[in-house]
GROMACS .gro file of C-alpha atoms in nm:
model
  174
    1MET     CA    1   0.000   0.000   0.000
    2ASN     CA    2   0.126   0.346  -0.086
    3VAL     CA    3   0.173   0.571   0.218
    4ARG     CA    4   0.242   0.944   0.186
    5PHE     CA    5   0.423   1.108   0.478
    6ASP     CA    6   0.360   1.470   0.572
    7LEU     CA    7   0.518   1.692   0.835
    8ASP     CA    8   0.274   1.907   1.031
    9PRO     CA    9  -0.050   1.816   0.851
   10ALA     CA   10  -0.355   2.024   0.932
   11VAL     CA   11  -0.523   1.888   1.244
   12THR     CA   12  -0.870   1.814   1.116
   13PRO     CA   13  -1.138   1.604   1.286
   14GLU     CA   14  -1.052   1.328   1.035
   15LEU     CA   15  -0.683   1.336   1.132
   16HIS     CA   16  -0.769   1.341   1.503
   17ASP     CA   17  -1.007   1.045   1.469
   18GLY     CA   18  -0.761   0.863   1.242
   19ILE     CA   19  -0.480   0.889   1.495
   20CYS     CA   20  -0.714   0.769   1.772
   21ALA     CA   21  -0.818   0.470   1.565
   22LEU     CA   22  -0.459   0.388   1.470
   23TRP     CA   23  -0.337   0.418   1.830
   24ALA     CA   24  -0.608   0.182   1.957
   25GLU     CA   25  -0.545  -0.069   1.676
   26VAL     CA   26  -0.168  -0.066   1.729
   27SER     CA   27  -0.211  -0.103   2.104
   28ASN     CA   28  -0.459  -0.389   2.069
   29ALA     CA   29  -0.222  -0.566   1.829
   30GLY     CA   30   0.045  -0.561   2.101
   31GLY     CA   31   0.229  -0.246   1.996
   32ALA     CA   32   0.432  -0.078   2.270
   33VAL     CA   33   0.284   0.272   2.243
   34GLY     CA   34   0.193   0.354   2.600
   35PHE     CA   35  -0.101   0.123   2.659
   36VAL     CA   36  -0.167  -0.243   2.736
   37PRO     CA   37  -0.460  -0.406   2.554
   38PRO     CA   38  -0.752  -0.395   2.550
   39VAL     CA   39  -0.769  -0.026   2.457
   40THR     CA   40  -1.050   0.183   2.309
   41ARG     CA   41  -1.032   0.505   2.113
   42GLU     CA   42  -1.170   0.683   2.419
   43ASP     CA   43  -0.880   0.547   2.629
   44VAL     CA   44  -0.638   0.695   2.378
   45ARG     CA   45  -0.809   1.031   2.322
   46PRO     CA   46  -0.672   1.209   2.638
   47GLU     CA   47  -0.315   1.113   2.546
   48LEU     CA   48  -0.367   1.234   2.191
   49ARG     CA   49  -0.501   1.564   2.326
   50LYS     CA   50  -0.172   1.611   2.511
   51HIS     CA   51   0.018   1.569   2.185
   52LEU     CA   52  -0.215   1.804   2.000
   53THR     CA   53  -0.182   2.067   2.273
   54ALA     CA   54   0.197   2.044   2.251
   55MET     CA   55   0.168   2.086   1.874
   56ALA     CA   56  -0.053   2.394   1.913
   57GLU     CA   57   0.203   2.540   2.154
   58GLY     CA   58   0.489   2.477   1.909
   59ARG     CA   59   0.662   2.217   2.130
   60GLN     CA   60   0.583   1.918   1.913
   61ARG     CA   61   0.549   1.829   1.545
   62LEU     CA   62   0.373   1.541   1.374
   63VAL     CA   63   0.485   1.318   1.090
   64ALA     CA   64   0.172   1.142   0.962
   65GLY     CA   65   0.153   0.870   0.701
   66ARG     CA   66  -0.174   0.843   0.511
   67ASP     CA   67  -0.307   0.649   0.217
   68ALA     CA   68  -0.464   0.803  -0.094
   69ASP     CA   69  -0.800   0.824   0.086
   70GLY     CA   70  -0.646   1.014   0.379
   71ARG     CA   71  -0.663   0.722   0.623
   72VAL     CA   72  -0.395   0.756   0.893
   73LEU     CA   73  -0.163   0.456   0.874
   74ALA     CA   74   0.149   0.576   1.056
   75THR     CA   75   0.258   0.848   1.298
   76ALA     CA   76   0.551   0.981   1.494
   77PHE     CA   77   0.572   1.294   1.706
   78LEU     CA   78   0.889   1.505   1.727
   79THR     CA   79   0.929   1.695   2.053
   80THR     CA   80   1.167   1.978   2.125
   81ASN     CA   81   1.382   2.004   2.436
   82THR     CA   82   1.345   2.299   2.667
   83HIS     CA   83   1.680   2.251   2.840
   84ARG     CA   84   1.928   2.498   2.692
   85LEU     CA   85   2.202   2.233   2.669
   86MET     CA   86   1.985   1.982   2.485
   87LYS     CA   87   1.819   2.190   2.216
   88HIS     CA   88   2.028   2.024   1.944
   89TRP     CA   89   1.826   1.702   1.946
   90LEU     CA   90   1.458   1.603   1.935
   91TRP     CA   91   1.260   1.331   2.112
   92VAL     CA   92   1.063   1.089   1.894
   93TYR     CA   93   0.737   0.968   2.052
   94THR     CA   94   0.443   0.746   1.965
   95VAL     CA   95   0.590   0.578   1.660
   96MET     CA   96   0.307   0.373   1.508
   97VAL     CA   97   0.245   0.181   1.189
   98HIS     CA   98  -0.088   0.014   1.120
   99PRO     CA   99  -0.061  -0.359   1.204
  100ALA     CA  100  -0.164  -0.457   0.848
  101LEU     CA  101   0.142  -0.273   0.711
  102GLN     CA  102   0.404  -0.401   0.951
  103GLY     CA  103   0.681  -0.595   0.784
  104GLN     CA  104   0.621  -0.422   0.448
  105GLY     CA  105   0.869  -0.134   0.482
  106ALA     CA  106   0.623   0.133   0.599
  107GLY     CA  107   0.798   0.159   0.935
  108ARG     CA  108   1.136   0.221   0.775
  109ARG     CA  109   0.981   0.479   0.544
  110LEU     CA  110   0.823   0.646   0.847
  111MET     CA  111   1.157   0.660   1.028
  112THR     CA  112   1.322   0.804   0.717
  113ALA     CA  113   1.050   1.072   0.705
  114VAL     CA  114   1.111   1.143   1.076
  115ALA     CA  115   1.485   1.186   1.019
  116ASP     CA  116   1.422   1.406   0.714
  117ALA     CA  117   1.179   1.620   0.916
  118ALA     CA  118   1.434   1.658   1.196
  119ARG     CA  119   1.705   1.757   0.949
  120SER     CA  120   1.477   2.037   0.828
  121VAL     CA  121   1.481   2.195   1.175
  122GLU     CA  122   1.769   2.438   1.218
  123GLY     CA  123   2.030   2.322   1.467
  124ILE     CA  124   1.899   1.966   1.513
  125THR     CA  125   2.178   1.708   1.496
  126ALA     CA  126   2.023   1.397   1.653
  127LEU     CA  127   1.710   1.207   1.753
  128ARG     CA  128   1.639   1.021   2.074
  129LEU     CA  129   1.364   0.776   2.154
  130THR     CA  130   1.283   0.506   2.404
  131CYS     CA  131   1.132   0.167   2.343
  132ARG     CA  132   0.999  -0.118   2.554
  133GLY     CA  133   1.224  -0.419   2.597
  134GLY     CA  134   1.082  -0.749   2.476
  135SER     CA  135   0.869  -0.580   2.210
  136GLY     CA  136   1.099  -0.633   1.912
  137ALA     CA  137   1.133  -0.258   1.866
  138ARG     CA  138   1.506  -0.234   1.945
  139PRO     CA  139   1.618  -0.442   1.642
  140PHE     CA  140   1.380  -0.242   1.421
  141TYR     CA  141   1.528   0.089   1.534
  142GLU     CA  142   1.880  -0.047   1.497
  143ALA     CA  143   1.797  -0.142   1.138
  144CYS     CA  144   1.691   0.223   1.091
  145GLY     CA  145   2.035   0.343   1.206
  146TYR     CA  146   1.966   0.405   1.576
  147GLN     CA  147   2.199   0.270   1.841
  148GLU     CA  148   2.116   0.164   2.192
  149VAL     CA  149   2.276   0.412   2.434
  150GLY     CA  150   2.105   0.324   2.760
  151ARG     CA  151   1.878   0.082   2.939
  152VAL     CA  152   1.687   0.089   3.267
  153PRO     CA  153   1.604  -0.270   3.368
  154GLY     CA  154   1.245  -0.329   3.471
  155ALA     CA  155   1.141   0.037   3.441
  156ILE     CA  156   0.818  -0.041   3.254
  157ARG     CA  157   0.547  -0.246   3.422
  158VAL     CA  158   0.297  -0.386   3.172
  159ALA     CA  159   0.135  -0.622   3.425
  160ASP     CA  160   0.169  -0.705   3.793
  161ASP     CA  161   0.436  -0.962   3.719
  162ASP     CA  162   0.572  -0.833   3.385
  163TYR     CA  163   0.845  -0.570   3.396
  164ARG     CA  164   1.028  -0.459   3.082
  165ASP     CA  165   1.345  -0.263   3.021
  166ASP     CA  166   1.321   0.098   2.907
  167ILE     CA  167   1.571   0.123   2.622
  168THR     CA  168   1.710   0.456   2.500
  169MET     CA  169   1.802   0.478   2.131
  170TRP     CA  170   1.998   0.753   1.953
  171LEU     CA  171   2.034   0.853   1.590
  172ASP     CA  172   2.309   1.097   1.490
  173LEU     CA  173   2.180   1.292   1.191
  174GLY     CA  174   2.526   1.407   1.081
   0.00000   0.00000   0.00000
């Protein structure tokens, strides 16, 4: 399926609802995007509002992947740093690809679009993200050029008896 990636698309009701739907579908398919299944769109909506507020305040940007009909199939949010010594890199949050597209290259194309978007921001030299251990995300990000630079064992609790590592990944854009 052809996916077109856009930086800072207009936040329309369709985009809002599309991201909610994608987030719930990715979560319910086992994706490590801040929730543990089962998840509804209404569970996701308050978290999405936080992202949209940060976008409206100029602290965050969105890379959205959509099909020819405008259906949201992939997202990643780029967040600026407020610390004066860390303004040269961006955080990458809520990286999602529709479950039906996983394994078909859409994720790599999304991460390329994220890196391209970051390079378009004056002074940005790197990207940083975290991922959940045991999810298969670390090898994916490594294949996209990121390197593991830190790990906090057991920092993420997905169930009473299931703790996962919080893995920090870094991509030098130079």
